[in-house]
Amino acid sequence: MDSRIRQHAAVIVDRCIDLQPDENVVVSLPPVAEDLRVALYEKIGEVGANPVMLARGDRGIGTDRAARAYLQAIDAEDLSTPEHLLQLYEHADAAVVGRPHRNVTEQSDVSTELGAAFAEAHRDVLNARLSTKWCLTQYPAPADAQLAGMSTAAYEDFVYDAVNKDWDAVEDHQQQMVDILNPAEEVRIVSGDTTDVTMSVADMTTLNDCGSNNLPAGEVFTAPVPDSVEGEVVFDKPVYHQAREIQGAALTFEDGEVVSFSAEQNEDVLAAILDTDDGARRLGELGIGMNRDIDRFTYNMLFDEKMGDTVHMALGRAYPETVGEGVEQNDSAKHVDMIVDMSEDSFIEVDGEIVQRNGTFVFEDGFDA
């Protein structure tokens, strides 16, 4: 086995979920990630914890092919919360979820409406999983390498360079941005002449993603006050959702809500996201990518949202840990991240002060106020 896989497993178990003896952990990885499954079980055994395996995602319906067959066969009105899966996560202390694929477009012929209904039926399952010590990660499967336009070997290097890092050093560097955002009242994002959006982050909490949940990590993120978002934003990186590529998504916000939208490609998929529920028309996250080892777009949001010189905004559910006491949490069955390139003709402004210009932060060499 590649030694980098065992290193990956060790980071997950020791840092991301901090697994302890006798704890119950759900490992959710498809068969294509068998080596990581084995390495995780080996590490979990060393800790003395109790694992159980699911084959796909956090929704317990098997492989991508099995999931497609199920969704093609069932009527949306027959979908309901799978209570047995909910019970599993309610009794789990930790969860490791990976999403490698044998075919990244396996569900491309499943309707977006059915996909939204399925997400809604699993809302309580998602909430239960997010209440554990959870980690979402990636295994370098050939289909994901193909989607990224890379050879399998090059993609393996890309993945392991991104996940097997000195996360203590990353934490120290990113904490400088956390310290700017945590006491802030308002954030403004400007990119070119297409994006100018403001939002309140008053009383919200900014988190330092440095190998605690997502792996790879490499961002700081918070939640906007739901009704505070104003302005227009064009997401100049594609959104890959339910095996479909949304290009050129543009949103206009008033009083926190999306009041108009468009897309250059697959606008119907964007519409289905927004129509999932009321919370899907509001932002649940503002994230700032700070991992410069992720230097290319790969159609994998777990990596893409961490790219240096980017920000991302998520329609839908806010992470409870980012929502201040007494402040409304945006709730939704969806959490869909979308990316803005901040490398040129762009800036982030916090309480009237520019803290990043063209990808360079105020605490870095080369910052031009």
Coordinates of C-alpha atoms in Angstrom, one line a residue:
M1 CA 0.0 0.0 0.0
D2 CA 1.2 3.5 -0.8
S3 CA 2.5 5.0 2.5
R4 CA 0.7 8.2 1.7
I5 CA -2.6 6.4 2.2
R6 CA -1.7 5.4 5.7
Q7 CA -0.5 9.0 6.4
H8 CA -3.9 10.2 5.1
A9 CA -5.7 7.8 7.4
A10 CA -3.6 8.9 10.4
V11 CA -4.5 12.5 9.8
I12 CA -8.2 11.7 9.6
V13 CA -8.2 9.6 12.8
D14 CA -5.8 11.5 15.0
R15 CA -6.5 15.1 13.9
C16 CA -9.8 15.4 12.1
I17 CA -12.0 13.3 14.3
D18 CA -9.6 12.8 17.3
L19 CA -11.0 9.3 17.7
Q20 CA -10.9 7.8 21.2
P21 CA -11.1 4.3 22.6
D22 CA -14.6 2.7 22.6
E23 CA -16.0 5.5 20.4
N24 CA -18.4 4.5 17.6
V25 CA -17.3 5.7 14.1
V26 CA -19.1 5.4 10.8
V27 CA -16.8 5.0 7.8
S28 CA -18.6 5.8 4.5
L29 CA -16.4 5.0 1.5
P30 CA -17.2 3.2 -1.8
P31 CA -15.3 0.1 -2.9
V32 CA -13.1 2.1 -5.2
A33 CA -11.4 3.5 -2.1
E34 CA -10.6 0.1 -0.7
D35 CA -7.0 1.0 0.3
L36 CA -8.2 3.9 2.3
R37 CA -10.9 1.7 3.9
V38 CA -8.2 -0.7 5.0
A39 CA -5.9 2.0 6.3
L40 CA -8.7 3.6 8.3
Y41 CA -9.8 0.3 9.8
E42 CA -6.2 -0.5 10.7
K43 CA -5.8 2.9 12.4
I44 CA -9.2 2.7 14.1
G45 CA -8.2 -0.8 15.5
E46 CA -5.0 0.7 16.9
V47 CA -7.1 3.3 18.7
G48 CA -9.5 0.7 20.1
A49 CA -12.7 2.3 18.6
N50 CA -15.7 0.6 16.9
P51 CA -16.2 1.1 13.1
V52 CA -19.1 0.3 10.9
M53 CA -18.9 0.7 7.1
L54 CA -21.3 2.3 4.6
A55 CA -20.6 2.1 0.9
R56 CA -21.5 5.6 -0.3
G57 CA -21.7 9.1 1.1
D58 CA -23.7 9.7 4.2
R59 CA -27.0 8.5 2.8
G60 CA -26.5 4.8 3.0
I61 CA -27.8 3.7 -0.4
G62 CA -24.8 1.9 -1.7
T63 CA -22.7 2.6 -4.8
D64 CA -23.3 5.3 -7.4
R65 CA -25.0 2.8 -9.7
A66 CA -27.2 1.5 -6.9
A67 CA -28.1 5.1 -5.9
R68 CA -29.1 5.8 -9.5
A69 CA -31.2 2.7 -9.7
Y70 CA -33.0 3.6 -6.5
L71 CA -33.7 7.1 -7.6
Q72 CA -34.8 6.1 -11.0
A73 CA -37.3 3.7 -9.5
I74 CA -38.8 5.6 -6.6
D75 CA -41.5 8.3 -6.8
A76 CA -40.5 11.6 -5.1
E77 CA -43.6 11.5 -2.9
D78 CA -42.5 8.1 -1.5
L79 CA -39.2 9.4 -0.2
S80 CA -39.1 9.7 3.6
T81 CA -36.5 10.0 6.3
P82 CA -34.6 6.6 6.7
E83 CA -35.1 6.2 10.4
H84 CA -32.6 3.3 10.7
L85 CA -29.8 5.5 9.1
L86 CA -30.8 8.4 11.3
Q87 CA -30.5 6.1 14.4
L88 CA -27.0 5.0 13.2
Y89 CA -25.7 8.6 13.1
E90 CA -27.5 9.5 16.4
H91 CA -25.5 6.8 18.1
A92 CA -22.2 7.6 16.4
D93 CA -19.4 9.6 18.0
A94 CA -17.6 10.2 14.7
A95 CA -18.1 9.9 10.9
V96 CA -15.6 9.7 8.0
V97 CA -17.2 10.4 4.6
G98 CA -15.4 10.1 1.2
R99 CA -16.8 10.7 -2.2
P100 CA -14.6 9.1 -4.9
H101 CA -16.3 7.8 -8.0
R102 CA -16.1 5.1 -10.6
N103 CA -18.2 7.3 -12.9
V104 CA -18.7 10.9 -11.9
T105 CA -21.7 11.3 -14.2
E106 CA -23.5 8.1 -13.0
Q107 CA -26.5 10.2 -11.8
S108 CA -26.6 12.7 -14.7
D109 CA -30.0 11.3 -15.8
V110 CA -31.6 11.6 -12.4
S111 CA -33.8 14.7 -12.4
T112 CA -32.7 17.7 -10.3
E113 CA -36.2 17.8 -8.7
L114 CA -35.8 14.2 -7.5
G115 CA -32.3 15.0 -6.2
A116 CA -33.7 17.9 -4.3
A117 CA -36.5 15.7 -2.8
F118 CA -34.0 13.1 -1.8
A119 CA -31.8 15.8 0.0
E120 CA -34.9 17.0 1.8
A121 CA -35.8 13.5 3.0
H122 CA -32.3 13.1 4.3
R123 CA -32.1 16.5 6.1
D124 CA -32.3 15.0 9.6
V125 CA -29.6 12.4 8.6
L126 CA -27.3 15.2 7.5
N127 CA -27.9 17.2 10.7
A128 CA -27.2 14.1 12.8
R129 CA -24.0 13.4 10.9
L130 CA -22.9 17.0 11.3
S131 CA -23.5 16.7 15.1
T132 CA -20.7 14.1 15.3
K133 CA -17.0 14.6 15.0
W134 CA -17.0 14.4 11.2
C135 CA -14.5 14.4 8.4
L136 CA -15.2 14.7 4.7
T137 CA -12.3 13.7 2.5
Q138 CA -11.2 12.4 -0.9
Y139 CA -9.6 9.3 -2.3
P140 CA -7.8 9.7 -5.7
A141 CA -10.0 7.5 -7.8
P142 CA -9.4 7.3 -11.6
A143 CA -12.8 8.8 -12.5
D144 CA -12.1 11.9 -10.3
A145 CA -8.7 12.2 -12.0
Q146 CA -10.4 12.1 -15.4
L147 CA -12.8 14.8 -14.3
A148 CA -9.9 17.0 -13.2
G149 CA -8.2 16.4 -16.6
M150 CA -5.2 14.7 -15.0
S151 CA -3.5 11.3 -15.1
T152 CA -4.2 9.0 -12.2
A153 CA -0.6 9.3 -11.0
A154 CA -0.7 13.1 -11.2
Y155 CA -4.0 13.3 -9.4
E156 CA -2.7 11.1 -6.6
D157 CA 0.2 13.5 -6.1
F158 CA -2.2 16.4 -6.2
V159 CA -4.5 14.8 -3.6
Y160 CA -1.8 13.7 -1.2
D161 CA 0.1 17.0 -1.4
A162 CA -3.1 18.7 -0.4
V163 CA -4.1 16.4 2.5
N164 CA -0.8 15.4 4.0
K165 CA 0.4 18.8 5.2
D166 CA 1.8 20.5 8.3
W167 CA -1.6 21.5 9.6
D168 CA -0.3 23.2 12.7
A169 CA 1.6 25.7 10.4
V170 CA -1.6 26.1 8.3
E171 CA -3.6 26.8 11.4
D172 CA -1.2 29.6 12.5
H173 CA -1.2 31.3 9.1
Q174 CA -4.9 31.2 8.7
Q175 CA -5.6 32.4 12.3
Q176 CA -4.5 35.9 11.1
M177 CA -7.6 36.0 8.9
V178 CA -9.8 34.6 11.6
D179 CA -8.7 37.4 13.9
I180 CA -9.8 39.9 11.3
L181 CA -13.2 38.4 10.7
N182 CA -14.3 37.4 14.2
P183 CA -14.9 40.9 15.5
A184 CA -16.1 42.3 12.2
E185 CA -19.5 43.8 11.4
E186 CA -19.6 43.8 7.6
V187 CA -17.8 42.2 4.7
R188 CA -17.7 43.4 1.1
I189 CA -16.6 41.2 -1.8
V190 CA -15.7 43.0 -5.1
S191 CA -14.4 41.2 -8.2
G192 CA -14.2 43.0 -11.6
D193 CA -17.3 44.8 -12.7
T194 CA -19.6 41.8 -12.1
T195 CA -19.4 41.1 -8.4
D196 CA -20.1 43.6 -5.6
V197 CA -21.9 42.1 -2.6
T198 CA -22.0 43.0 1.1
M199 CA -23.1 41.0 4.1
S200 CA -23.2 41.4 7.9
V201 CA -21.2 38.9 9.9
A202 CA -21.9 40.6 13.2
D203 CA -21.9 38.2 16.2
M204 CA -21.1 35.3 13.9
T205 CA -18.1 33.0 14.5
T206 CA -15.3 32.5 12.0
L207 CA -13.7 29.0 11.9
N208 CA -10.2 28.1 11.0
D209 CA -10.4 25.0 8.7
C210 CA -7.0 23.5 9.3
G211 CA -7.7 19.8 9.3
S212 CA -10.6 19.5 11.7
N213 CA -13.4 18.5 9.4
N214 CA -12.7 18.8 5.7
L215 CA -9.5 17.2 4.4
P216 CA -8.0 18.9 2.6
A217 CA -8.5 21.9 4.6
G218 CA -7.3 25.4 3.9
E219 CA -10.0 28.0 4.4
V220 CA -11.5 30.3 7.0
F221 CA -15.3 30.5 6.9
T222 CA -18.3 32.1 8.7
A223 CA -22.0 32.6 8.2
P224 CA -23.6 35.8 7.0
V225 CA -26.6 37.1 8.9
P226 CA -29.3 35.6 6.7
D227 CA -31.3 38.7 5.8
S228 CA -28.2 41.0 5.4
V229 CA -26.8 40.0 2.0
E230 CA -27.1 42.7 -0.7
G231 CA -25.7 43.0 -4.2
E232 CA -24.8 41.0 -7.2
V233 CA -22.3 38.2 -7.6
V234 CA -21.1 36.2 -10.6
F235 CA -19.5 32.9 -9.9
D236 CA -16.7 32.6 -12.5
K237 CA -15.8 29.0 -11.6
P238 CA -18.2 26.2 -12.6
V239 CA -20.5 24.5 -10.1
Y240 CA -20.6 20.8 -10.5
H241 CA -23.9 19.6 -8.9
Q242 CA -25.6 16.3 -9.2
A243 CA -23.3 15.3 -12.2
R244 CA -24.2 18.5 -14.1
E245 CA -22.0 21.6 -14.7
I246 CA -23.4 25.0 -14.0
Q247 CA -21.5 27.7 -15.8
G248 CA -21.6 31.4 -15.2
A249 CA -24.1 31.4 -12.3
A250 CA -25.2 35.0 -11.4
L251 CA -27.3 35.9 -8.4
T252 CA -28.8 39.1 -7.2
F253 CA -29.6 39.5 -3.5
E254 CA -32.0 41.8 -1.7
D255 CA -32.7 41.6 2.0
G256 CA -30.6 38.4 2.0
E257 CA -32.7 36.6 -0.6
V258 CA -31.9 35.7 -4.2
V259 CA -34.4 37.8 -6.2
S260 CA -33.1 37.0 -9.6
F261 CA -30.6 34.6 -11.1
S262 CA -29.2 33.3 -14.4
A263 CA -26.6 30.8 -15.7
E264 CA -24.8 30.4 -19.0
Q265 CA -25.2 26.6 -18.8
N266 CA -27.7 24.4 -16.9
E267 CA -29.7 27.2 -15.5
D268 CA -32.5 24.7 -14.7
V269 CA -30.1 23.0 -12.3
L270 CA -29.5 26.3 -10.5
A271 CA -33.2 26.9 -10.4
A272 CA -33.8 23.5 -8.8
I273 CA -31.2 24.3 -6.1
L274 CA -32.9 27.6 -5.3
D275 CA -36.4 26.0 -5.2
T276 CA -35.4 23.3 -2.8
D277 CA -36.7 25.3 0.2
D278 CA -36.7 28.9 1.5
G279 CA -33.3 28.6 3.0
A280 CA -31.8 27.6 -0.4
R281 CA -32.3 31.2 -1.6
R282 CA -30.1 32.6 1.2
L283 CA -26.4 32.3 2.0
G284 CA -25.3 30.0 4.7
E285 CA -21.6 30.4 4.3
L286 CA -18.9 32.9 3.3
G287 CA -15.5 31.1 2.9
I288 CA -12.1 32.4 1.9
G289 CA -9.7 29.9 0.2
M290 CA -6.2 30.0 1.6
N291 CA -4.6 26.7 0.4
R292 CA -2.2 27.7 -2.3
D293 CA -1.1 24.1 -2.8
I294 CA -4.5 23.6 -4.5
D295 CA -3.5 25.5 -7.6
R296 CA -6.0 24.3 -10.2
F297 CA -9.7 23.8 -10.6
T298 CA -10.7 20.1 -10.5
Y299 CA -14.5 20.1 -10.4
N300 CA -14.3 18.8 -6.8
M301 CA -15.6 21.4 -4.4
L302 CA -13.8 19.8 -1.5
F303 CA -10.6 21.0 -3.2
D304 CA -11.8 23.9 -5.3
E305 CA -13.3 25.9 -2.4
K306 CA -9.9 25.9 -0.7
M307 CA -7.9 27.3 -3.6
G308 CA -5.9 30.4 -2.8
D309 CA -7.1 33.6 -4.3
T310 CA -10.7 32.6 -4.2
V311 CA -13.8 33.1 -2.1
H312 CA -16.9 30.9 -2.0
M313 CA -20.4 31.5 -0.9
A314 CA -22.8 28.6 -0.1
L315 CA -26.5 28.7 -0.8
G316 CA -28.4 26.9 1.9
R317 CA -27.6 25.5 5.3
A318 CA -25.2 27.3 7.7
Y319 CA -22.9 25.3 9.9
P320 CA -24.3 25.7 13.5
E321 CA -20.7 26.3 14.8
T322 CA -20.5 29.6 12.8
V323 CA -23.8 31.0 14.0
G324 CA -23.6 33.3 17.1
E325 CA -25.8 32.8 20.1
G326 CA -29.2 34.4 19.6
V327 CA -28.6 34.8 15.8
E328 CA -30.8 33.1 13.2
Q329 CA -29.3 30.1 11.5
N330 CA -30.1 29.7 7.9
D331 CA -31.5 26.2 7.5
S332 CA -31.9 24.2 4.3
A333 CA -31.6 20.7 2.9
K334 CA -29.0 22.1 0.6
H335 CA -25.5 23.5 1.0
V336 CA -24.1 24.4 -2.4
D337 CA -20.7 26.2 -2.6
M338 CA -19.9 28.5 -5.5
I339 CA -16.6 30.2 -6.2
V340 CA -15.4 33.7 -7.2
D341 CA -11.9 34.1 -8.5
M342 CA -10.2 36.9 -6.5
S343 CA -6.8 36.8 -8.2
E344 CA -7.2 39.9 -10.3
D345 CA -9.1 43.2 -10.1
S346 CA -10.6 42.1 -6.8
F347 CA -10.6 42.9 -3.1
I348 CA -12.1 41.9 0.2
E349 CA -13.1 44.7 2.5
V350 CA -13.9 44.3 6.2
D351 CA -15.5 47.1 8.1
G352 CA -14.3 49.6 5.4
E353 CA -10.7 48.4 5.4
I354 CA -9.3 46.3 2.5
V355 CA -7.8 43.1 3.9
Q356 CA -7.0 41.3 0.6
R357 CA -6.3 42.7 -2.8
N358 CA -5.8 40.4 -5.9
G359 CA -5.3 37.4 -3.7
T360 CA -2.7 38.8 -1.3
F361 CA -3.7 39.3 2.4
V362 CA -2.8 42.4 4.5
F363 CA -0.6 40.2 6.7
E364 CA 1.5 38.9 3.7
D365 CA 4.4 40.3 1.8
G366 CA 3.4 42.1 -1.4
F367 CA 0.1 43.4 -0.1
D368 CA -0.9 46.6 -1.9
A369 CA -3.4 48.6 0.0

